[in-house]
Amino acid sequence: MKKLTKTDILNIKPGKFEVFVLDSAKALLSGRQYAYQIGNTEPPDGVARYRTKANFKNRTLVVEAVPSV
């Protein structure tokens, strides 16, 4: 996938995660920053924030929706 979209991030349910395979390291960094930004500016109901894990060798980004307490 070329880039991570807002819809991709917001579709992750609280307590669940999604693995994205991106085309480049730049897209990986951008997607990680975008998930952080959405988590702080407009988190959906039930989501406290988004946690990310990047693997640059495989170009994968794991985005987890951390449930709010």
PDB file of C-alpha atoms in Angstrom:
ATOM      1  CA  MET A   1       0.000   0.000   0.000  1.00  0.00           C
ATOM      2  CA  LYS A   2       1.269   3.452  -0.799  1.00  0.00           C
ATOM      3  CA  LYS A   3       0.097   5.292   2.297  1.00  0.00           C
ATOM      4  CA  LEU A   4      -1.932   4.894   5.451  1.00  0.00           C
ATOM      5  CA  THR A   5      -5.241   6.770   5.432  1.00  0.00           C
ATOM      6  CA  LYS A   6      -7.401   8.203   8.182  1.00  0.00           C
ATOM      7  CA  THR A   7     -10.088   5.633   7.399  1.00  0.00           C
ATOM      8  CA  ASP A   8      -7.579   2.781   7.813  1.00  0.00           C
ATOM      9  CA  ILE A   9      -6.658   4.030  11.279  1.00  0.00           C
ATOM     10  CA  LEU A  10     -10.191   4.835  12.463  1.00  0.00           C
ATOM     11  CA  ASN A  11     -11.470   1.384  11.396  1.00  0.00           C
ATOM     12  CA  ILE A  12      -9.321  -0.298  14.066  1.00  0.00           C
ATOM     13  CA  LYS A  13     -11.556  -1.247  16.996  1.00  0.00           C
ATOM     14  CA  PRO A  14     -10.430  -0.608  20.609  1.00  0.00           C
ATOM     15  CA  GLY A  15      -8.128  -3.377  21.841  1.00  0.00           C
ATOM     16  CA  LYS A  16      -7.423  -4.638  18.307  1.00  0.00           C
ATOM     17  CA  PHE A  17      -4.531  -4.085  15.922  1.00  0.00           C
ATOM     18  CA  GLU A  18      -3.936  -4.021  12.183  1.00  0.00           C
ATOM     19  CA  VAL A  19      -0.763  -4.801  10.220  1.00  0.00           C
ATOM     20  CA  PHE A  20      -0.023  -2.644   7.168  1.00  0.00           C
ATOM     21  CA  VAL A  21       2.641  -3.358   4.554  1.00  0.00           C
ATOM     22  CA  LEU A  22       3.802  -0.082   3.028  1.00  0.00           C
ATOM     23  CA  ASP A  23       5.853   0.673  -0.086  1.00  0.00           C
ATOM     24  CA  SER A  24       8.705   2.624   1.503  1.00  0.00           C
ATOM     25  CA  ALA A  25      10.344   3.622   4.765  1.00  0.00           C
ATOM     26  CA  LYS A  26       9.108   7.171   4.217  1.00  0.00           C
ATOM     27  CA  ALA A  27       5.506   5.935   4.018  1.00  0.00           C
ATOM     28  CA  LEU A  28       6.138   3.910   7.177  1.00  0.00           C
ATOM     29  CA  LEU A  29       7.329   6.950   9.126  1.00  0.00           C
ATOM     30  CA  SER A  30       4.500   9.077   7.779  1.00  0.00           C
ATOM     31  CA  GLY A  31       1.892   6.475   8.757  1.00  0.00           C
ATOM     32  CA  ARG A  32       3.309   6.176  12.248  1.00  0.00           C
ATOM     33  CA  GLN A  33       3.174   9.943  12.748  1.00  0.00           C
ATOM     34  CA  TYR A  34      -0.343  10.111  11.307  1.00  0.00           C
ATOM     35  CA  ALA A  35      -1.622   7.451  13.739  1.00  0.00           C
ATOM     36  CA  TYR A  36      -0.098   9.403  16.642  1.00  0.00           C
ATOM     37  CA  GLN A  37      -1.669  12.649  15.398  1.00  0.00           C
ATOM     38  CA  ILE A  38      -5.166  11.172  15.008  1.00  0.00           C
ATOM     39  CA  GLY A  39      -4.932   9.574  18.453  1.00  0.00           C
ATOM     40  CA  ASN A  40      -4.238  12.948  20.038  1.00  0.00           C
ATOM     41  CA  THR A  41      -6.479  15.244  18.013  1.00  0.00           C
ATOM     42  CA  GLU A  42      -9.602  13.188  17.283  1.00  0.00           C
ATOM     43  CA  PRO A  43      -9.622   9.750  18.924  1.00  0.00           C
ATOM     44  CA  PRO A  44     -12.823   7.761  18.320  1.00  0.00           C
ATOM     45  CA  ASP A  45     -15.008   6.656  21.232  1.00  0.00           C
ATOM     46  CA  GLY A  46     -13.365   3.963  23.321  1.00  0.00           C
ATOM     47  CA  VAL A  47      -9.828   4.639  22.070  1.00  0.00           C
ATOM     48  CA  ALA A  48      -7.334   6.364  24.361  1.00  0.00           C
ATOM     49  CA  ARG A  49      -4.511   6.467  21.804  1.00  0.00           C
ATOM     50  CA  TYR A  50      -2.827   4.486  19.055  1.00  0.00           C
ATOM     51  CA  ARG A  51       0.321   2.444  19.667  1.00  0.00           C
ATOM     52  CA  THR A  52       2.588   1.671  16.714  1.00  0.00           C
ATOM     53  CA  LYS A  53       5.407  -0.753  15.993  1.00  0.00           C
ATOM     54  CA  ALA A  54       7.486  -0.311  12.826  1.00  0.00           C
ATOM     55  CA  ASN A  55       9.619  -2.944  11.101  1.00  0.00           C
ATOM     56  CA  PHE A  56      11.715  -1.197   8.464  1.00  0.00           C
ATOM     57  CA  LYS A  57      13.258  -4.405   7.126  1.00  0.00           C
ATOM     58  CA  ASN A  58       9.849  -5.844   6.167  1.00  0.00           C
ATOM     59  CA  ARG A  59       8.220  -2.412   5.700  1.00  0.00           C
ATOM     60  CA  THR A  60       5.390  -3.314   8.069  1.00  0.00           C
ATOM     61  CA  LEU A  61       3.576  -1.063  10.488  1.00  0.00           C
ATOM     62  CA  VAL A  62       1.443  -2.436  13.307  1.00  0.00           C
ATOM     63  CA  VAL A  63      -1.140   0.022  14.625  1.00  0.00           C
ATOM     64  CA  GLU A  64      -2.986  -0.882  17.829  1.00  0.00           C
ATOM     65  CA  ALA A  65      -5.964   1.000  19.230  1.00  0.00           C
ATOM     66  CA  VAL A  66      -5.404   1.214  22.991  1.00  0.00           C
ATOM     67  CA  PRO A  67      -8.790   1.138  24.735  1.00  0.00           C
ATOM     68  CA  SER A  68      -9.677   3.924  27.139  1.00  0.00           C
ATOM     69  CA  VAL A  69     -10.242   2.962  30.744  1.00  0.00           C
TER      70      VAL A  69
END
